[in-house]
Amino acid sequence: MKRIQLFEFEDFGWFPTWLRVCMTNLIVIIQKMIGVPELLATMIADILRSKKLDTIVDLGSGSGGAMPEVLASIHKINGLEHVALIMTDLFPSPEMLKKFNLNTSDRISYCDTSVDATNISTAPMGLKTMMNSFHHMRPAKAKAILESAQRTHQPLLIYEMGDNNIPLLLWWLLLPISLIILIIMVLFMTPFVKPLTWRQIVFTYFIPIIPICYAWDGQASLPRMYTLKDLDLLLDGLGSENYTWKKGHAKKNNGKKQGTYLLGLPN
């Protein structure tokens, strides 16, 4: 495999939830800037219609990521105003329960029970999604997730907004410059965070923990992503007359590539 196993700060259990939320806020902004919510809304809308589904079940939701924005874009599509989003995690967060379950009018809820992506039968019914999180899974666990989806005949959409298409040596050579660029980007993006908390400000401009962690995780995620050829290895032995896998580069309405996807659907 081209993918390598680097660490990201967000992988560690000791990493504070509030810091994780601050970093997710920045990811949401960059996703908006490059049009990820609209791209995903179009992809997901097609799946929901073809399979006659009205619920999205996001696996490994963490602090929310792109999916609330994606749902808002889906609700703008005629006939899909009723679609609901259920966010899940292996270890449900009390903070996220409060954040997403206080308001029910947006049709977003956060599951208070543990959902293991390697055992999708533990998840509520609906289209399963993994947004920018599949690269966190080591190959054995990644394959177990795919096997679980096929075994239980559950639809699964995996999306990564980046692409592991740079030679590893070049990635290492460019790493110092890339980190500096991302740190500077954080300084400019932070004022657009909503809601903008005192922690987001203090730990960006006065004690720059957020820019450093965000820059490293952003760069470390790239060589961790599964290439399309890597996905072929994970899919080896999978696929049947009752279940079909499809992969490729995700494309925006203008035809420009933006990340990769893997879609598993029961026939």
PDB file of C-alpha atoms in Angstrom, residues 37-219:
ATOM      1  CA  PRO A  37     -20.914  20.303   1.330  1.00  0.00           C
ATOM      2  CA  GLU A  38     -22.504  20.889  -2.082  1.00  0.00           C
ATOM      3  CA  LEU A  39     -20.500  18.060  -3.665  1.00  0.00           C
ATOM      4  CA  LEU A  40     -21.504  15.599  -0.944  1.00  0.00           C
ATOM      5  CA  ALA A  41     -25.113  16.780  -0.949  1.00  0.00           C
ATOM      6  CA  THR A  42     -25.388  15.924  -4.649  1.00  0.00           C
ATOM      7  CA  MET A  43     -23.783  12.496  -4.177  1.00  0.00           C
ATOM      8  CA  ILE A  44     -25.869  11.617  -1.144  1.00  0.00           C
ATOM      9  CA  ALA A  45     -29.109  12.889  -2.662  1.00  0.00           C
ATOM     10  CA  ASP A  46     -28.693  10.496  -5.600  1.00  0.00           C
ATOM     11  CA  ILE A  47     -28.147   7.559  -3.223  1.00  0.00           C
ATOM     12  CA  LEU A  48     -31.090   8.457  -0.997  1.00  0.00           C
ATOM     13  CA  ARG A  49     -33.401   8.659  -3.983  1.00  0.00           C
ATOM     14  CA  SER A  50     -32.189   5.456  -5.650  1.00  0.00           C
ATOM     15  CA  LYS A  51     -32.476   3.432  -2.434  1.00  0.00           C
ATOM     16  CA  LYS A  52     -35.567   5.261  -1.144  1.00  0.00           C
ATOM     17  CA  LEU A  53     -33.890   6.265   2.134  1.00  0.00           C
ATOM     18  CA  ASP A  54     -34.650   9.235   4.340  1.00  0.00           C
ATOM     19  CA  THR A  55     -31.957   8.892   7.026  1.00  0.00           C
ATOM     20  CA  ILE A  56     -28.192   9.413   6.978  1.00  0.00           C
ATOM     21  CA  VAL A  57     -26.197   7.692   9.719  1.00  0.00           C
ATOM     22  CA  ASP A  58     -22.737   9.211  10.040  1.00  0.00           C
ATOM     23  CA  LEU A  59     -20.090   6.916  11.524  1.00  0.00           C
ATOM     24  CA  GLY A  60     -17.235   8.344  13.586  1.00  0.00           C
ATOM     25  CA  SER A  61     -18.787  11.797  13.638  1.00  0.00           C
ATOM     26  CA  GLY A  62     -16.400  13.258  16.209  1.00  0.00           C
ATOM     27  CA  SER A  63     -17.178  16.944  16.612  1.00  0.00           C
ATOM     28  CA  GLY A  64     -19.529  17.122  13.655  1.00  0.00           C
ATOM     29  CA  GLY A  65     -17.362  17.889  10.651  1.00  0.00           C
ATOM     30  CA  ALA A  66     -19.026  18.505   7.299  1.00  0.00           C
ATOM     31  CA  MET A  67     -22.251  16.577   7.762  1.00  0.00           C
ATOM     32  CA  PRO A  68     -24.443  19.281   9.361  1.00  0.00           C
ATOM     33  CA  GLU A  69     -23.549  21.577   6.455  1.00  0.00           C
ATOM     34  CA  VAL A  70     -24.171  18.730   4.011  1.00  0.00           C
ATOM     35  CA  LEU A  71     -27.626  18.121   5.489  1.00  0.00           C
ATOM     36  CA  ALA A  72     -28.462  21.807   5.151  1.00  0.00           C
ATOM     37  CA  SER A  73     -27.565  21.584   1.452  1.00  0.00           C
ATOM     38  CA  ILE A  74     -29.635  18.400   1.047  1.00  0.00           C
ATOM     39  CA  HIS A  75     -32.667  20.114   2.596  1.00  0.00           C
ATOM     40  CA  LYS A  76     -32.512  22.679  -0.232  1.00  0.00           C
ATOM     41  CA  ILE A  77     -33.123  19.898  -2.777  1.00  0.00           C
ATOM     42  CA  ASN A  78     -36.752  19.452  -3.744  1.00  0.00           C
ATOM     43  CA  GLY A  79     -38.275  16.375  -2.117  1.00  0.00           C
ATOM     44  CA  LEU A  80     -35.473  15.862   0.419  1.00  0.00           C
ATOM     45  CA  GLU A  81     -36.475  18.452   3.009  1.00  0.00           C
ATOM     46  CA  HIS A  82     -37.430  15.655   5.426  1.00  0.00           C
ATOM     47  CA  VAL A  83     -34.055  13.829   5.440  1.00  0.00           C
ATOM     48  CA  ALA A  84     -32.627  13.261   8.941  1.00  0.00           C
ATOM     49  CA  LEU A  85     -29.022  12.953  10.100  1.00  0.00           C
ATOM     50  CA  ILE A  86     -27.967  10.728  12.996  1.00  0.00           C
ATOM     51  CA  MET A  87     -24.392  11.275  14.154  1.00  0.00           C
ATOM     52  CA  THR A  88     -22.607   8.413  15.915  1.00  0.00           C
ATOM     53  CA  ASP A  89     -19.333   7.536  17.610  1.00  0.00           C
ATOM     54  CA  LEU A  90     -17.695   4.520  19.199  1.00  0.00           C
ATOM     55  CA  PHE A  91     -17.415   6.561  22.398  1.00  0.00           C
ATOM     56  CA  PRO A  92     -20.336   9.039  22.479  1.00  0.00           C
ATOM     57  CA  SER A  93     -19.377  12.496  23.684  1.00  0.00           C
ATOM     58  CA  PRO A  94     -21.521  14.194  26.372  1.00  0.00           C
ATOM     59  CA  GLU A  95     -20.541  17.569  24.865  1.00  0.00           C
ATOM     60  CA  MET A  96     -21.795  16.534  21.417  1.00  0.00           C
ATOM     61  CA  LEU A  97     -25.019  15.167  22.927  1.00  0.00           C
ATOM     62  CA  LYS A  98     -25.717  18.616  24.337  1.00  0.00           C
ATOM     63  CA  LYS A  99     -24.678  20.373  21.146  1.00  0.00           C
ATOM     64  CA  PHE A 100     -26.775  18.389  18.674  1.00  0.00           C
ATOM     65  CA  ASN A 101     -29.744  17.111  20.703  1.00  0.00           C
ATOM     66  CA  LEU A 102     -31.036  20.362  22.162  1.00  0.00           C
ATOM     67  CA  ASN A 103     -32.462  21.493  18.816  1.00  0.00           C
ATOM     68  CA  THR A 104     -34.595  18.967  16.958  1.00  0.00           C
ATOM     69  CA  SER A 105     -35.937  21.304  14.269  1.00  0.00           C
ATOM     70  CA  ASP A 106     -32.775  20.874  12.156  1.00  0.00           C
ATOM     71  CA  ARG A 107     -33.409  17.086  11.976  1.00  0.00           C
ATOM     72  CA  ILE A 108     -29.928  16.384  13.386  1.00  0.00           C
ATOM     73  CA  SER A 109     -29.464  14.078  16.366  1.00  0.00           C
ATOM     74  CA  TYR A 110     -26.493  12.522  18.120  1.00  0.00           C
ATOM     75  CA  CYS A 111     -26.714   8.868  19.142  1.00  0.00           C
ATOM     76  CA  ASP A 112     -26.128   8.313  22.857  1.00  0.00           C
ATOM     77  CA  THR A 113     -25.143   4.646  22.446  1.00  0.00           C
ATOM     78  CA  SER A 114     -21.876   3.268  21.117  1.00  0.00           C
ATOM     79  CA  VAL A 115     -21.744   2.524  17.386  1.00  0.00           C
ATOM     80  CA  ASP A 116     -18.840   0.419  16.101  1.00  0.00           C
ATOM     81  CA  ALA A 117     -18.176   0.917  12.386  1.00  0.00           C
ATOM     82  CA  THR A 118     -16.668  -2.576  12.199  1.00  0.00           C
ATOM     83  CA  ASN A 119     -20.043  -3.927  13.316  1.00  0.00           C
ATOM     84  CA  ILE A 120     -22.513  -1.810  11.371  1.00  0.00           C
ATOM     85  CA  SER A 121     -25.433  -3.765  12.803  1.00  0.00           C
ATOM     86  CA  THR A 122     -24.955  -1.591  15.933  1.00  0.00           C
ATOM     87  CA  ALA A 123     -25.881   1.500  13.898  1.00  0.00           C
ATOM     88  CA  PRO A 124     -29.396   2.821  13.200  1.00  0.00           C
ATOM     89  CA  MET A 125     -30.865   2.091   9.784  1.00  0.00           C
ATOM     90  CA  GLY A 126     -30.060   4.432   6.913  1.00  0.00           C
ATOM     91  CA  LEU A 127     -27.263   5.394   4.543  1.00  0.00           C
ATOM     92  CA  LYS A 128     -24.003   4.993   6.440  1.00  0.00           C
ATOM     93  CA  THR A 129     -21.359   7.643   5.806  1.00  0.00           C
ATOM     94  CA  MET A 130     -17.741   8.137   6.817  1.00  0.00           C
ATOM     95  CA  MET A 131     -16.574  11.647   6.045  1.00  0.00           C
ATOM     96  CA  ASN A 132     -12.819  12.345   6.144  1.00  0.00           C
ATOM     97  CA  SER A 133     -12.354   9.687   8.813  1.00  0.00           C
ATOM     98  CA  PHE A 134     -11.571   6.460   6.941  1.00  0.00           C
ATOM     99  CA  HIS A 135      -7.854   7.304   6.781  1.00  0.00           C
ATOM    100  CA  HIS A 136      -7.717   7.039  10.563  1.00  0.00           C
ATOM    101  CA  MET A 137      -8.407   3.298  10.270  1.00  0.00           C
ATOM    102  CA  ARG A 138      -5.535   0.844   9.967  1.00  0.00           C
ATOM    103  CA  PRO A 139      -5.920  -1.604   7.054  1.00  0.00           C
ATOM    104  CA  ALA A 140      -7.291  -4.476   9.146  1.00  0.00           C
ATOM    105  CA  LYS A 141      -9.957  -2.264  10.716  1.00  0.00           C
ATOM    106  CA  ALA A 142     -10.698  -0.536   7.400  1.00  0.00           C
ATOM    107  CA  LYS A 143     -11.356  -3.885   5.738  1.00  0.00           C
ATOM    108  CA  ALA A 144     -13.512  -4.992   8.674  1.00  0.00           C
ATOM    109  CA  ILE A 145     -15.714  -1.925   8.129  1.00  0.00           C
ATOM    110  CA  LEU A 146     -16.181  -2.788   4.461  1.00  0.00           C
ATOM    111  CA  GLU A 147     -16.876  -6.451   5.260  1.00  0.00           C
ATOM    112  CA  SER A 148     -19.447  -5.438   7.875  1.00  0.00           C
ATOM    113  CA  ALA A 149     -21.296  -3.188   5.418  1.00  0.00           C
ATOM    114  CA  GLN A 150     -21.444  -5.929   2.789  1.00  0.00           C
ATOM    115  CA  ARG A 151     -22.348  -8.673   5.271  1.00  0.00           C
ATOM    116  CA  THR A 152     -25.269  -6.675   6.653  1.00  0.00           C
ATOM    117  CA  HIS A 153     -26.307  -5.302   3.221  1.00  0.00           C
ATOM    118  CA  GLN A 154     -26.017  -1.718   4.430  1.00  0.00           C
ATOM    119  CA  PRO A 155     -25.275   1.154   2.021  1.00  0.00           C
ATOM    120  CA  LEU A 156     -21.965   2.860   2.862  1.00  0.00           C
ATOM    121  CA  LEU A 157     -20.405   6.021   1.441  1.00  0.00           C
ATOM    122  CA  ILE A 158     -16.807   6.830   2.361  1.00  0.00           C
ATOM    123  CA  TYR A 159     -15.365  10.200   1.353  1.00  0.00           C
ATOM    124  CA  GLU A 160     -11.983  11.873   1.768  1.00  0.00           C
ATOM    125  CA  MET A 161     -11.627  15.462   0.607  1.00  0.00           C
ATOM    126  CA  GLY A 162      -7.884  15.042   0.035  1.00  0.00           C
ATOM    127  CA  ASP A 163      -5.961  12.736  -2.254  1.00  0.00           C
ATOM    128  CA  ASN A 164      -2.804  10.774  -1.496  1.00  0.00           C
ATOM    129  CA  ASN A 165      -1.236  11.527  -4.872  1.00  0.00           C
ATOM    130  CA  ILE A 166       2.121  13.047  -3.868  1.00  0.00           C
ATOM    131  CA  PRO A 167       5.282  10.858  -3.728  1.00  0.00           C
ATOM    132  CA  LEU A 168       6.193  10.300  -0.079  1.00  0.00           C
ATOM    133  CA  LEU A 169       9.728  11.716  -0.485  1.00  0.00           C
ATOM    134  CA  LEU A 170       8.315  14.921  -1.946  1.00  0.00           C
ATOM    135  CA  TRP A 171       5.794  15.122   0.899  1.00  0.00           C
ATOM    136  CA  TRP A 172       8.640  14.997   3.440  1.00  0.00           C
ATOM    137  CA  LEU A 173      10.659  17.607   1.551  1.00  0.00           C
ATOM    138  CA  LEU A 174       7.722  19.999   1.336  1.00  0.00           C
ATOM    139  CA  LEU A 175       6.508  19.369   4.889  1.00  0.00           C
ATOM    140  CA  PRO A 176       8.179  22.404   6.576  1.00  0.00           C
ATOM    141  CA  ILE A 177       6.757  24.798   3.973  1.00  0.00           C
ATOM    142  CA  SER A 178       3.330  23.117   4.063  1.00  0.00           C
ATOM    143  CA  LEU A 179       3.138  23.417   7.850  1.00  0.00           C
ATOM    144  CA  ILE A 180       3.981  27.117   7.749  1.00  0.00           C
ATOM    145  CA  ILE A 181       1.346  27.740   5.069  1.00  0.00           C
ATOM    146  CA  LEU A 182      -1.341  25.940   7.087  1.00  0.00           C
ATOM    147  CA  ILE A 183      -0.434  27.794  10.282  1.00  0.00           C
ATOM    148  CA  ILE A 184      -0.794  31.116   8.467  1.00  0.00           C
ATOM    149  CA  MET A 185      -4.100  29.967   6.956  1.00  0.00           C
ATOM    150  CA  VAL A 186      -5.466  29.270  10.445  1.00  0.00           C
ATOM    151  CA  LEU A 187      -4.729  32.862  11.481  1.00  0.00           C
ATOM    152  CA  PHE A 188      -6.840  34.147   8.593  1.00  0.00           C
ATOM    153  CA  MET A 189      -9.636  31.558   8.864  1.00  0.00           C
ATOM    154  CA  THR A 190     -10.272  31.856  12.598  1.00  0.00           C
ATOM    155  CA  PRO A 191     -12.373  35.081  12.455  1.00  0.00           C
ATOM    156  CA  PHE A 192     -14.872  33.203  10.254  1.00  0.00           C
ATOM    157  CA  VAL A 193     -15.490  30.469  12.856  1.00  0.00           C
ATOM    158  CA  LYS A 194     -19.044  30.430  14.211  1.00  0.00           C
ATOM    159  CA  PRO A 195     -19.516  30.542  17.109  1.00  0.00           C
ATOM    160  CA  LEU A 196     -16.129  32.141  17.792  1.00  0.00           C
ATOM    161  CA  THR A 197     -15.229  31.220  21.385  1.00  0.00           C
ATOM    162  CA  TRP A 198     -12.573  32.665  23.646  1.00  0.00           C
ATOM    163  CA  ARG A 199     -10.670  29.378  23.461  1.00  0.00           C
ATOM    164  CA  GLN A 200     -10.559  29.532  19.667  1.00  0.00           C
ATOM    165  CA  ILE A 201      -9.089  33.047  19.903  1.00  0.00           C
ATOM    166  CA  VAL A 202      -6.677  32.564  22.806  1.00  0.00           C
ATOM    167  CA  PHE A 203      -5.235  29.251  21.632  1.00  0.00           C
ATOM    168  CA  THR A 204      -4.844  30.551  18.099  1.00  0.00           C
ATOM    169  CA  TYR A 205      -3.324  34.003  18.518  1.00  0.00           C
ATOM    170  CA  PHE A 206      -1.807  34.031  22.015  1.00  0.00           C
ATOM    171  CA  ILE A 207      -0.914  30.400  22.704  1.00  0.00           C
ATOM    172  CA  PRO A 208      -0.820  28.903  19.179  1.00  0.00           C
ATOM    173  CA  ILE A 209      -1.725  25.328  20.042  1.00  0.00           C
ATOM    174  CA  ILE A 210      -4.583  25.163  17.533  1.00  0.00           C
ATOM    175  CA  PRO A 211      -2.573  26.284  14.466  1.00  0.00           C
ATOM    176  CA  ILE A 212       0.249  23.838  15.247  1.00  0.00           C
ATOM    177  CA  CYS A 213      -2.047  20.847  15.835  1.00  0.00           C
ATOM    178  CA  TYR A 214      -4.235  21.713  12.845  1.00  0.00           C
ATOM    179  CA  ALA A 215      -1.234  22.093  10.535  1.00  0.00           C
ATOM    180  CA  TRP A 216       0.300  18.778  11.558  1.00  0.00           C
ATOM    181  CA  ASP A 217      -2.944  16.797  11.420  1.00  0.00           C
ATOM    182  CA  GLY A 218      -3.809  18.326   8.062  1.00  0.00           C
ATOM    183  CA  GLN A 219      -0.489  17.313   6.548  1.00  0.00           C
TER     184      GLN A 219
END
